[in-house]
PDB file of C-alpha atoms in Angstrom:
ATOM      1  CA  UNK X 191      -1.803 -32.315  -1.191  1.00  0.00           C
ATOM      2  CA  UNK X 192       0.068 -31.757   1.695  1.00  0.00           C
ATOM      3  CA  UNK X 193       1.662 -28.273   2.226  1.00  0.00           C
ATOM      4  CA  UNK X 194       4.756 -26.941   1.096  1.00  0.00           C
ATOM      5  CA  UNK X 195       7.986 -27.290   3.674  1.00  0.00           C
ATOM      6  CA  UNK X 196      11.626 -25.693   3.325  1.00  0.00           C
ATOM      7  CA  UNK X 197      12.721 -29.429   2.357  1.00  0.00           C
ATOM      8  CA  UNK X 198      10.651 -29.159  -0.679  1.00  0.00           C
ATOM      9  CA  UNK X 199      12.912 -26.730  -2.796  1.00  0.00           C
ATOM     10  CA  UNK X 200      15.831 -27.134  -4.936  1.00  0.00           C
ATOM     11  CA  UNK X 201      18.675 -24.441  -5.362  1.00  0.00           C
ATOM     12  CA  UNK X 202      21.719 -24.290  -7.697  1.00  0.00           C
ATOM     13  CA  UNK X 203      24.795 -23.981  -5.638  1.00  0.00           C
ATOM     14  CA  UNK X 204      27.753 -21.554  -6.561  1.00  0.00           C
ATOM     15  CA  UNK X 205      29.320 -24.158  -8.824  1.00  0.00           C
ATOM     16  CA  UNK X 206      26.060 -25.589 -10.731  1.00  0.00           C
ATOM     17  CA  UNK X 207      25.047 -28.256  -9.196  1.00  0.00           C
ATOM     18  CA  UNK X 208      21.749 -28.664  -8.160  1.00  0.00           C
ATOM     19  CA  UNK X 209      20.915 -29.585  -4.519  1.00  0.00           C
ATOM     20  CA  UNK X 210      17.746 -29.988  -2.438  1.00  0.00           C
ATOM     21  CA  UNK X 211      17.396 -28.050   1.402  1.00  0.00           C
ATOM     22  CA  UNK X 212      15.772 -32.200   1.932  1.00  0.00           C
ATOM     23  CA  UNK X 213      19.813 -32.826   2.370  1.00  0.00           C
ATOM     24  CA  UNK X 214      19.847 -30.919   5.477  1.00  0.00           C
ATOM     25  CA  UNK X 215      16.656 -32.415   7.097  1.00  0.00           C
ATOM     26  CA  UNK X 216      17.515 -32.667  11.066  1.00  0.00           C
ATOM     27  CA  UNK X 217      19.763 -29.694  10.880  1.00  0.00           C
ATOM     28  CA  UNK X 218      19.550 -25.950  11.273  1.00  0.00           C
ATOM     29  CA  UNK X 219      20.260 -23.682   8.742  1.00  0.00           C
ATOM     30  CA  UNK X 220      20.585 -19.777   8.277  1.00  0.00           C
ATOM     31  CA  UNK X 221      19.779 -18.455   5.481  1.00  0.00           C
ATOM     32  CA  UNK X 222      21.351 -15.447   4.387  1.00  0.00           C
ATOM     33  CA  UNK X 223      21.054 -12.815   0.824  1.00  0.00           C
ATOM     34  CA  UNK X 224      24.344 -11.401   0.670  1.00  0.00           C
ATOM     35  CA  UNK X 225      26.559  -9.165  -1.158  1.00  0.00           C
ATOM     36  CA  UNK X 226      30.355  -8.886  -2.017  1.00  0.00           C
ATOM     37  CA  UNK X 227      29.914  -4.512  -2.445  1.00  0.00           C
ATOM     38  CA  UNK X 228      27.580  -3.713   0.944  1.00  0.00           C
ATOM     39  CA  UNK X 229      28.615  -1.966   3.945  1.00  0.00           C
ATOM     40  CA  UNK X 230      26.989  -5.634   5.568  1.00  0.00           C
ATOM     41  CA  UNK X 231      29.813  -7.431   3.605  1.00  0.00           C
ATOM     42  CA  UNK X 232      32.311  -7.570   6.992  1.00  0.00           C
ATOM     43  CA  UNK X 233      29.321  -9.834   8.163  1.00  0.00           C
ATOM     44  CA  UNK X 234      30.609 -12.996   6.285  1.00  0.00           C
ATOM     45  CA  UNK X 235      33.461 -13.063   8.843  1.00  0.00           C
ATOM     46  CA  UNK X 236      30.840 -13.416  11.657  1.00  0.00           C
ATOM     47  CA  UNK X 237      29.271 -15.649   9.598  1.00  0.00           C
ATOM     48  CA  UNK X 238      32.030 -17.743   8.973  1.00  0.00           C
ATOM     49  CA  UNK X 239      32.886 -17.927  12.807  1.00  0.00           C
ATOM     50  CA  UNK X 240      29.033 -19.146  13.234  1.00  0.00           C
ATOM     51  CA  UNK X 241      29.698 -21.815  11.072  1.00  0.00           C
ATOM     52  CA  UNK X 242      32.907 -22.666  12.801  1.00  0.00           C
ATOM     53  CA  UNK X 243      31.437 -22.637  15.825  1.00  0.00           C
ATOM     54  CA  UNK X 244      28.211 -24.474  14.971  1.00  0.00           C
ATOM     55  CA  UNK X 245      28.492 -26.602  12.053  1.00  0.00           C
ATOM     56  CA  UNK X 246      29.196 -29.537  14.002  1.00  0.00           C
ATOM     57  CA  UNK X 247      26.496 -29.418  16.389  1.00  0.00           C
ATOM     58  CA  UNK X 248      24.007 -29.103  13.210  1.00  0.00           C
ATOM     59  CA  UNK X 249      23.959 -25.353  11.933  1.00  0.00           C
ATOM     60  CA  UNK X 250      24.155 -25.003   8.098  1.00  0.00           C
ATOM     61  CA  UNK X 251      24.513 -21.623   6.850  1.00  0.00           C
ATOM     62  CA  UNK X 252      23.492 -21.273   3.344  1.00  0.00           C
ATOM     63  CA  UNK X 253      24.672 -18.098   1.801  1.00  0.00           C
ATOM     64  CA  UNK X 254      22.379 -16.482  -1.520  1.00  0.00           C
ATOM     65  CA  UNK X 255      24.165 -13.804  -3.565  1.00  0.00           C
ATOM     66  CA  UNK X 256      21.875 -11.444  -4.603  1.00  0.00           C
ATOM     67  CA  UNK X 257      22.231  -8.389  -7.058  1.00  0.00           C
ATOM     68  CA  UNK X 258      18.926  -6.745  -6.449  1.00  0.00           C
ATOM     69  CA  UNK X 259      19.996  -3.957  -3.803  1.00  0.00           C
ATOM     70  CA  UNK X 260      21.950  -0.858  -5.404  1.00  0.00           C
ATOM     71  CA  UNK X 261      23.787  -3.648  -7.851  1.00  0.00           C
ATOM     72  CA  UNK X 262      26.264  -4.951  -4.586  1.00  0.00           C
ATOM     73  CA  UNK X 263      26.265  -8.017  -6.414  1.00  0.00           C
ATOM     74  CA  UNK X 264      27.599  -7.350  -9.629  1.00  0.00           C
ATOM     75  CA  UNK X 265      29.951 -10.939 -10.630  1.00  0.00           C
ATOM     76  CA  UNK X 266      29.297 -14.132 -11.508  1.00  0.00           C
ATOM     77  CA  UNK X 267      29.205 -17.108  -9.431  1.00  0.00           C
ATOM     78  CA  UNK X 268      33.149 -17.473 -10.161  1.00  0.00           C
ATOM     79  CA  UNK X 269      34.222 -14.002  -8.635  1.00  0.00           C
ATOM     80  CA  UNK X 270      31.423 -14.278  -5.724  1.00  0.00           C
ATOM     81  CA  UNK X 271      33.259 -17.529  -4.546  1.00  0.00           C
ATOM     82  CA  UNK X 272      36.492 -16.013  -5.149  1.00  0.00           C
ATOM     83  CA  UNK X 273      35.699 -12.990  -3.095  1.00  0.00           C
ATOM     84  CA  UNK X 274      34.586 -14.974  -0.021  1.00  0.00           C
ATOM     85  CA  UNK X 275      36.852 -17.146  -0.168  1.00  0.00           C
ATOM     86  CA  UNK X 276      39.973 -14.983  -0.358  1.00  0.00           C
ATOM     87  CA  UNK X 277      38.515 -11.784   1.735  1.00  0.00           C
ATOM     88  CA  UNK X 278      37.039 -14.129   4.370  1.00  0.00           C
ATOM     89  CA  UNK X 279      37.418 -17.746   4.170  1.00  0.00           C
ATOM     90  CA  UNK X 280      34.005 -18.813   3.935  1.00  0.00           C
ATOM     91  CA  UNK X 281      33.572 -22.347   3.843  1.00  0.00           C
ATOM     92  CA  UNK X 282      30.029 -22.701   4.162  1.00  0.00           C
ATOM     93  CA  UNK X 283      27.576 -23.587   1.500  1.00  0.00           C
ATOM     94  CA  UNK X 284      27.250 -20.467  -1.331  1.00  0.00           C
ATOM     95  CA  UNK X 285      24.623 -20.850  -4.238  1.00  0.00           C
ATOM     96  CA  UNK X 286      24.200 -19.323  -7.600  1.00  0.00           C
ATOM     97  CA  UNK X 287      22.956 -15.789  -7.798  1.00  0.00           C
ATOM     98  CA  UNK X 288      19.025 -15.125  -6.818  1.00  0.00           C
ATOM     99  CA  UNK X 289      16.421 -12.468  -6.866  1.00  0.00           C
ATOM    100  CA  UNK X 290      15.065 -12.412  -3.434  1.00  0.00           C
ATOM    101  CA  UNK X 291      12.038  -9.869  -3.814  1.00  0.00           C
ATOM    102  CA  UNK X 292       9.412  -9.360  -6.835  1.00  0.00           C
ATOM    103  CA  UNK X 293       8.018 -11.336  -9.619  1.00  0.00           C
ATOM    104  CA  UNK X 294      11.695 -13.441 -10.708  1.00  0.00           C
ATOM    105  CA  UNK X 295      12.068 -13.830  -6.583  1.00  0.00           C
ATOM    106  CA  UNK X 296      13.653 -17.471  -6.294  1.00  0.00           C
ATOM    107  CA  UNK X 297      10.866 -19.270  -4.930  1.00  0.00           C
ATOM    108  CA  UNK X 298      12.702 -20.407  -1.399  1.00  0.00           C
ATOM    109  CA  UNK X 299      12.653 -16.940  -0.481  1.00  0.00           C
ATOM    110  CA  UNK X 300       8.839 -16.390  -1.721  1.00  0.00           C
ATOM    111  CA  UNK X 301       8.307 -19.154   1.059  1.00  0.00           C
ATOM    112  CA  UNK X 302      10.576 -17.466   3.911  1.00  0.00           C
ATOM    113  CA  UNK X 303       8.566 -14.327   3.173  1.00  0.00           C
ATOM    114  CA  UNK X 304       5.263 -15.716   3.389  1.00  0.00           C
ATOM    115  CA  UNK X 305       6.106 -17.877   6.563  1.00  0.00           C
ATOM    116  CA  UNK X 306       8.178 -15.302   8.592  1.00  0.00           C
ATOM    117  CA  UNK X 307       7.037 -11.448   8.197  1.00  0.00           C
ATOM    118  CA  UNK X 308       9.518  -8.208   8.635  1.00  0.00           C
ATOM    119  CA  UNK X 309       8.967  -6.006  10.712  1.00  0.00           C
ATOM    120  CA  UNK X 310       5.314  -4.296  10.808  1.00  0.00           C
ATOM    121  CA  UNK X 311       4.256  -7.424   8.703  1.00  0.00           C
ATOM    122  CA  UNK X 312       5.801  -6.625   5.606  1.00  0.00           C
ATOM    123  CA  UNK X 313       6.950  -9.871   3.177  1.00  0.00           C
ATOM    124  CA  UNK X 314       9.797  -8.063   1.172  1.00  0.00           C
ATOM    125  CA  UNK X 315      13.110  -8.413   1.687  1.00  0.00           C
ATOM    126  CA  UNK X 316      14.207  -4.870   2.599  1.00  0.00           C
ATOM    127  CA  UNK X 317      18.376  -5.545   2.014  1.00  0.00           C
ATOM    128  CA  UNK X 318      21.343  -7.522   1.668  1.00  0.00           C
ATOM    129  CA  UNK X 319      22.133 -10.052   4.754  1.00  0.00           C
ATOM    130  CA  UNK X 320      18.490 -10.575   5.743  1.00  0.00           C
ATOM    131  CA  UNK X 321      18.738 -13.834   7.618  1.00  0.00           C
ATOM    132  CA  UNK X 322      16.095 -16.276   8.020  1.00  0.00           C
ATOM    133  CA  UNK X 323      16.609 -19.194  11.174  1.00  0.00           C
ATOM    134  CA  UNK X 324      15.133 -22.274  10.282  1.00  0.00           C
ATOM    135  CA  UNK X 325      14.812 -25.363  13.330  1.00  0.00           C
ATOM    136  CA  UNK X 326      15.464 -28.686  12.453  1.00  0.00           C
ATOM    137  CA  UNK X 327      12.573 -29.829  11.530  1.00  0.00           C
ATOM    138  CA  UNK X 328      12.043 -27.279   8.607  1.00  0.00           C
ATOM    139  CA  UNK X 329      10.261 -24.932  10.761  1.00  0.00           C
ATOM    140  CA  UNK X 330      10.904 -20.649   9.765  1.00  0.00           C
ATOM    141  CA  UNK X 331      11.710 -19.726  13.483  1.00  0.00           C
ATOM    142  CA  UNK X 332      12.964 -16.235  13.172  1.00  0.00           C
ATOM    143  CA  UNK X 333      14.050 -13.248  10.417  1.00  0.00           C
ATOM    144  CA  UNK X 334      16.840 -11.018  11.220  1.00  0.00           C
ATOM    145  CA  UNK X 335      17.397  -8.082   9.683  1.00  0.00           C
ATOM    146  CA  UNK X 336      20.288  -6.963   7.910  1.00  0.00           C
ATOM    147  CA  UNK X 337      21.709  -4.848  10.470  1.00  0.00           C
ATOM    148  CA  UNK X 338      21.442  -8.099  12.800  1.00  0.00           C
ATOM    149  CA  UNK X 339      25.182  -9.122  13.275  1.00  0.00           C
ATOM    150  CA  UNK X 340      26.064 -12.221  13.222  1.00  0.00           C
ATOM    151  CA  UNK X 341      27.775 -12.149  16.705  1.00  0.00           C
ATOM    152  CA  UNK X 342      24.651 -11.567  18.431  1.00  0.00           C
ATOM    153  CA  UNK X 343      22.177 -14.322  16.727  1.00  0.00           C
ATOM    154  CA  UNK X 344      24.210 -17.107  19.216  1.00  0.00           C
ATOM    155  CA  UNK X 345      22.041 -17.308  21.999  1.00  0.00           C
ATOM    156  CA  UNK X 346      18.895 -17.908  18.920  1.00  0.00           C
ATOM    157  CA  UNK X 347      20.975 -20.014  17.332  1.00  0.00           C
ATOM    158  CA  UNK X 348      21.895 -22.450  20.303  1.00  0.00           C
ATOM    159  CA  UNK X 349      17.810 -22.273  21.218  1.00  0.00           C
ATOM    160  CA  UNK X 350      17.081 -23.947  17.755  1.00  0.00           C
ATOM    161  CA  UNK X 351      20.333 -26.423  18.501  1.00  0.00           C
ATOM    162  CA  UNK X 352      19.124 -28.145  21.408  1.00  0.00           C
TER     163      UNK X 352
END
């Protein structure tokens, strides 16, 4: 059996539907946990701009709400869209709600974990707007942590472009 790659999972997207990360084979993506109630919220706006400035030279940011860090993610899917869609005109791709750390973890982010280490080696997701970078062939290239902005992840992001 061979091993497990990023294209081998499956996630629900904000709306229902299911959808496999094989779709965006030969593309980047970022990864991102977020939150519509953190003081990391304002980062969707620099992650909208990334997208807008990358999504036609083969970024794909893939945004994960997730309710596990001081309950910042309270709504359903319905009122997460809503949010980032009124408050900051996200039009990259959002999924359904996730655990991102512990036994009910969604297991995509099990596998970013185990492939790309926090700081001093640690696996757990330590807050909201973790991002993982992922080159286009699958491969977990870099974790930034929440504090990370957006704005400064260019220079990464146009390595794993070219």
């Amino acid at each position: 059996m061979s091993e497990q790659t990023i294209y081998d999972f499956e996630v629900k997207t904000i709306d229902g539907a299911m959808k496999k990360l094989a779709e965006y084979k030969g593309q980047a993506m970022l990864i991102v946990n977020t939150a519509s109630q953190c003081g990391f919220t304002p980062q969707y706006k620099g992650l909208e701009e990334l997208n807008r400035a990358y999504a036609d030279k083969g970024l794909k940011i893939l945004g994960f709400p997730c309710n596990q860090f001081g309950k910042q993610e309270p709504g359903d899917e319905n009122e997460i869209k809503n949010f980032c869609s009124l408050n900051y005109e996200v039009t990259f791709p959002m999924f359904a709600k996730v655990d991102v750390n512990g036994d009910g973890a969604h297991p995509l982010f099990k596998y970013l974990q185990k492939k790309c280490k926090g700081i001093f080696g640690t696996e757990f997701i330590k807050w909201n707007f973790t991002k993982f970078l992922v080159g286009k062939n699958g491969e977990i290239i870099k974790r930034f942590a929440p504090a990370d902005k957006p704005e400064d992840m260019s220079k990464d992001i146009e390595e794993v472009l070219k």
